[in-house]
Tab-separated table of C-alpha atoms in Angstrom:
chain	number	residue	atom	x	y	z
Q	821	UNK	CA	62.183	149.591	234.034
Q	822	UNK	CA	61.668	152.601	231.628
Q	823	UNK	CA	58.753	152.088	228.499
Q	824	UNK	CA	61.181	152.051	226.226
Q	825	UNK	CA	63.795	149.854	227.677
Q	826	UNK	CA	61.417	147.850	227.923
Q	827	UNK	CA	60.135	147.836	224.010
Q	828	UNK	CA	64.226	147.275	222.927
Q	829	UNK	CA	63.765	143.508	225.638
Q	830	UNK	CA	60.546	142.792	223.704
Q	831	UNK	CA	62.033	143.436	220.332
Q	832	UNK	CA	65.236	141.833	220.261
Q	833	UNK	CA	64.852	138.746	222.375
Q	834	UNK	CA	61.387	138.358	221.515
Q	835	UNK	CA	59.854	134.610	219.411
Q	836	UNK	CA	57.158	132.725	217.247
Q	837	UNK	CA	54.525	132.300	220.291
Q	838	UNK	CA	53.619	129.084	218.617
Q	839	UNK	CA	56.901	127.960	219.577
Q	840	UNK	CA	57.145	129.616	223.323
Q	841	UNK	CA	54.001	127.479	224.142
Q	842	UNK	CA	55.220	124.205	222.209
Q	843	UNK	CA	58.645	124.071	223.904
Q	844	UNK	CA	56.656	125.309	227.445
Q	845	UNK	CA	54.047	122.356	226.957
Q	846	UNK	CA	56.788	119.705	226.268
Q	847	UNK	CA	58.719	120.881	229.358
Q	848	UNK	CA	56.109	120.371	231.542
Q	849	UNK	CA	55.519	116.439	229.871
Q	850	UNK	CA	58.915	116.169	230.715
Q	851	UNK	CA	58.793	117.275	234.501
Q	852	UNK	CA	55.411	114.808	234.563
Q	853	UNK	CA	58.359	112.337	234.000
Q	854	UNK	CA	59.690	112.665	237.580
Q	855	UNK	CA	56.895	111.170	239.130
Q	856	UNK	CA	57.137	108.186	236.826
Q	857	UNK	CA	60.651	106.935	238.930
Q	858	UNK	CA	63.153	109.508	236.676
Q	859	UNK	CA	66.259	110.592	238.644
Q	860	UNK	CA	66.145	115.054	238.606
Q	861	UNK	CA	68.833	115.138	236.484
Q	862	UNK	CA	67.586	113.115	233.825
Q	863	UNK	CA	64.183	115.276	233.526
Q	864	UNK	CA	66.355	118.251	233.774
Q	865	UNK	CA	68.374	117.440	231.096
Q	866	UNK	CA	65.514	116.464	228.541
Q	867	UNK	CA	64.061	120.217	229.430
Q	868	UNK	CA	67.341	121.407	228.133
Q	869	UNK	CA	67.108	120.099	225.210
Q	870	UNK	CA	63.564	121.332	225.060
Q	871	UNK	CA	64.442	124.429	225.062
Q	872	UNK	CA	67.866	124.902	222.854
Q	873	UNK	CA	66.479	125.101	219.933
Q	874	UNK	CA	64.826	128.144	220.770
Q	875	UNK	CA	67.805	129.512	222.638
Q	876	UNK	CA	69.650	129.113	219.001
Q	877	UNK	CA	66.890	130.965	217.234
Q	878	UNK	CA	67.355	134.186	220.280
Q	879	UNK	CA	71.135	133.794	219.614
Q	880	UNK	CA	71.454	133.782	215.849
Q	881	UNK	CA	68.638	135.949	215.116
Q	882	UNK	CA	70.508	138.823	217.929
Q	883	UNK	CA	74.211	138.326	215.919
Q	884	UNK	CA	72.627	139.054	213.185
Q	885	UNK	CA	70.983	142.678	213.856
Q	886	UNK	CA	73.550	143.443	216.981
Q	887	UNK	CA	76.754	141.641	216.421
Q	888	UNK	CA	78.754	140.658	219.999
Q	889	UNK	CA	75.808	140.667	221.797
Q	890	UNK	CA	74.656	138.006	221.404
Q	891	UNK	CA	77.624	137.052	222.809
Q	892	UNK	CA	76.144	138.684	226.321
Q	893	UNK	CA	72.922	136.687	224.976
Q	894	UNK	CA	74.700	133.266	225.907
Q	895	UNK	CA	76.162	134.824	228.904
Q	896	UNK	CA	73.709	135.992	230.554
Q	897	UNK	CA	71.536	132.581	230.039
Q	898	UNK	CA	74.315	130.312	230.695
Q	899	UNK	CA	75.139	131.628	233.812
Q	900	UNK	CA	71.320	131.943	234.648
Q	901	UNK	CA	71.292	128.536	234.219
Q	902	UNK	CA	74.795	128.287	236.584
Q	903	UNK	CA	72.087	130.191	239.145
Q	904	UNK	CA	70.296	127.755	239.043
Q	905	UNK	CA	71.983	124.958	239.948
Q	906	UNK	CA	73.014	127.048	243.125
Q	907	UNK	CA	69.493	127.869	244.058
Q	908	UNK	CA	68.585	123.892	243.999
Q	909	UNK	CA	71.403	123.393	245.954
Q	910	UNK	CA	70.153	126.240	248.225
Q	911	UNK	CA	66.857	124.297	248.439
Q	912	UNK	CA	68.685	120.982	249.593
Q	913	UNK	CA	70.837	122.097	252.708
Q	914	UNK	CA	68.534	124.846	254.019
Q	915	UNK	CA	64.571	123.583	253.354
Q	916	UNK	CA	65.538	119.847	252.739
Q	917	UNK	CA	67.325	119.506	255.824
Q	918	UNK	CA	70.118	117.162	253.114
Q	919	UNK	CA	74.263	117.313	253.677
Q	920	UNK	CA	76.843	115.486	251.591
Q	921	UNK	CA	76.006	113.630	248.436
Q	922	UNK	CA	72.874	114.273	249.243
Q	923	UNK	CA	73.324	117.723	248.585
Q	924	UNK	CA	74.952	118.409	245.568
Q	925	UNK	CA	72.337	120.071	243.600
Q	926	UNK	CA	70.776	118.886	240.215
Q	927	UNK	CA	73.598	117.629	238.464
Q	928	UNK	CA	75.481	116.592	241.036
Q	929	UNK	CA	77.908	114.955	239.002
Q	930	UNK	CA	79.120	118.275	238.142
Q	931	UNK	CA	79.973	119.111	241.704
Q	932	UNK	CA	83.426	118.911	241.385
Q	933	UNK	CA	86.126	120.495	241.450
Q	934	UNK	CA	87.567	120.897	238.114
Q	935	UNK	CA	83.847	121.824	237.388
Q	936	UNK	CA	83.989	124.418	239.392
Q	937	UNK	CA	87.432	126.310	238.340
Q	938	UNK	CA	86.794	125.257	234.437
Q	939	UNK	CA	83.011	127.101	234.610
Q	940	UNK	CA	84.606	130.338	237.066
Q	941	UNK	CA	87.473	130.714	233.745
Q	942	UNK	CA	85.401	130.501	231.310
Q	943	UNK	CA	82.746	133.538	233.323
Q	944	UNK	CA	85.933	135.082	233.617
Q	945	UNK	CA	87.483	135.007	230.151
Q	946	UNK	CA	83.799	135.898	229.335
Q	947	UNK	CA	83.859	139.260	231.746
Q	948	UNK	CA	87.977	139.761	229.882
Q	949	UNK	CA	86.083	140.055	226.541
Q	950	UNK	CA	83.333	141.911	227.459
Q	951	UNK	CA	85.056	144.349	229.108
Q	952	UNK	CA	86.708	145.138	225.698
Q	953	UNK	CA	84.463	144.680	223.062
Q	954	UNK	CA	82.191	147.026	225.626
Q	955	UNK	CA	84.338	149.148	226.674
Q	956	UNK	CA	81.707	152.239	228.202
Q	957	UNK	CA	79.412	149.604	230.029
Q	958	UNK	CA	80.263	150.451	233.927
Q	959	UNK	CA	77.927	147.312	234.630
Q	960	UNK	CA	81.210	145.306	233.010
Q	961	UNK	CA	84.004	146.479	234.958
Q	962	UNK	CA	81.813	145.773	237.636
Q	963	UNK	CA	81.737	142.298	236.861
Q	964	UNK	CA	85.582	141.998	235.719
Q	965	UNK	CA	86.178	142.626	239.310
Q	966	UNK	CA	83.771	140.350	240.556
Q	967	UNK	CA	84.824	137.559	238.813
Q	968	UNK	CA	88.497	138.098	239.383
Q	969	UNK	CA	88.179	137.057	243.229
Q	970	UNK	CA	85.539	134.119	242.154
Q	971	UNK	CA	88.314	132.804	240.231
Q	972	UNK	CA	90.716	133.231	242.840
Q	973	UNK	CA	89.012	131.865	245.094
Q	974	UNK	CA	89.257	128.725	243.407
Q	975	UNK	CA	92.445	129.223	242.329
Q	976	UNK	CA	93.157	128.614	245.994
Q	977	UNK	CA	90.455	125.607	246.338
Q	978	UNK	CA	92.592	124.319	243.262
Q	979	UNK	CA	96.057	124.154	244.967
Q	980	UNK	CA	94.421	122.183	248.066
Q	981	UNK	CA	93.091	120.358	246.190
Q	982	UNK	CA	95.852	119.084	243.625
Q	983	UNK	CA	98.380	119.419	246.636
Q	984	UNK	CA	96.069	117.140	249.141
Q	985	UNK	CA	93.187	115.107	246.952
Q	986	UNK	CA	90.756	116.516	249.313
Q	987	UNK	CA	87.514	117.794	247.871
Q	988	UNK	CA	85.845	121.055	249.488
Q	989	UNK	CA	88.648	123.173	250.836
Q	990	UNK	CA	86.603	125.954	252.278
Q	991	UNK	CA	89.324	128.590	250.224
Q	992	UNK	CA	89.775	131.910	251.425
Q	993	UNK	CA	86.548	133.507	252.382
Q	994	UNK	CA	83.555	130.253	253.422
Q	995	UNK	CA	83.603	129.557	257.140
Q	996	UNK	CA	87.844	127.824	257.958
Q	997	UNK	CA	89.130	129.576	255.461
Q	998	UNK	CA	92.221	131.144	254.406
Q	999	UNK	CA	91.611	134.182	255.711
Q	1000	UNK	CA	90.867	135.509	259.050
Q	1001	UNK	CA	89.387	131.869	259.112
Q	1002	UNK	CA	86.734	132.851	256.666
Q	1003	UNK	CA	82.800	134.273	256.918
Q	1004	UNK	CA	80.566	133.044	259.225
Q	1005	UNK	CA	78.729	131.276	255.625
Q	1006	UNK	CA	79.468	127.406	254.247
Q	1007	UNK	CA	81.520	126.938	250.913
Q	1008	UNK	CA	78.303	126.701	249.317
Q	1009	UNK	CA	76.399	129.359	250.860
Q	1010	UNK	CA	79.125	132.091	250.043
Q	1011	UNK	CA	79.228	130.526	246.593
Q	1012	UNK	CA	75.804	130.281	245.781
Q	1013	UNK	CA	75.674	134.591	246.961
Q	1014	UNK	CA	78.992	135.192	244.385
Q	1015	UNK	CA	76.948	133.396	241.615
Q	1016	UNK	CA	74.125	135.409	242.432
Q	1017	UNK	CA	76.108	138.933	242.444
Q	1018	UNK	CA	78.236	138.019	238.896
Q	1019	UNK	CA	74.537	137.107	237.179
Q	1020	UNK	CA	72.479	140.033	239.090
Q	1021	UNK	CA	75.550	142.913	237.681
Q	1022	UNK	CA	75.204	140.968	233.877
Q	1023	UNK	CA	71.690	141.453	234.244
Q	1024	UNK	CA	72.250	145.381	234.768
Q	1025	UNK	CA	75.369	145.351	232.155
Q	1026	UNK	CA	72.869	143.450	229.414
Q	1027	UNK	CA	69.771	145.914	230.311
Q	1028	UNK	CA	72.539	148.898	230.046
Q	1029	UNK	CA	73.694	147.660	226.649
Q	1030	UNK	CA	70.599	147.541	225.818
Q	1031	UNK	CA	69.572	151.179	226.478
Q	1032	UNK	CA	72.401	152.090	224.121
Q	1033	UNK	CA	71.369	150.150	221.402
Q	1034	UNK	CA	69.867	152.005	217.585
Q	1035	UNK	CA	65.766	152.372	217.533
Q	1036	UNK	CA	64.239	149.528	215.987
Q	1037	UNK	CA	64.333	152.722	212.602
Q	1038	UNK	CA	68.042	152.613	213.203
Q	1039	UNK	CA	69.690	149.343	213.147
Q	1040	UNK	CA	72.468	149.368	211.046
Q	1041	UNK	CA	72.796	147.111	207.434
Q	1042	UNK	CA	74.197	144.392	207.323
Q	1043	UNK	CA	77.254	145.432	205.899
Q	1044	UNK	CA	77.921	147.897	208.964
Q	1045	UNK	CA	80.401	146.274	211.412
Q	1046	UNK	CA	79.293	144.591	214.589
Q	1047	UNK	CA	81.212	146.576	216.509
Q	1048	UNK	CA	78.577	148.988	216.726
Q	1049	UNK	CA	77.213	148.117	220.009
Q	1050	UNK	CA	80.283	148.390	222.275
Q	1051	UNK	CA	79.811	152.402	222.426
């Protein structure tokens, strides 16, 4: 990462240090409640609530300075959180040796076909909007292609679910999938890679866009259009 990009990143995402330390301290304290017998999903919800004020503060700050880049930031953070849920499931399956209902991530109650379908539809809609706003960002076009394919996978899965009521269909490319029997990957493994790839491309696209923002001494006045970042 170039020095100028690093400085831009710090400038855009900086927050009061006491605020960050307080939030981190609260999070550590909340994680400790896991050893008091709290369910991991309960701890996770409290940690999320602890970080929400900081997330809201930065989103508003970015929106005021750079307009629609704030929407970009929201997608980076929320999709990143979604990837962490898939990481948790990978740990459960491949490190802890769990399976079935015991390997459904942190928020197992949300591991249902409708939630997966709605979430990926959200990511696809965001990708479409970002391509419209930042047309010259090539990485957003890559993200759009990946998101379209991921959505097609979930449309296939949902079609099976709506016809049969059975959950956990392999879709198109997971082991046992509709295209040539799929790849030698289970559905959890395949969709972990889908989401990880989406987040990776999304981060690159975000950094690419930041590189094309005006420097701090060139920040547009509030009277200028928020679409100035869409070049």
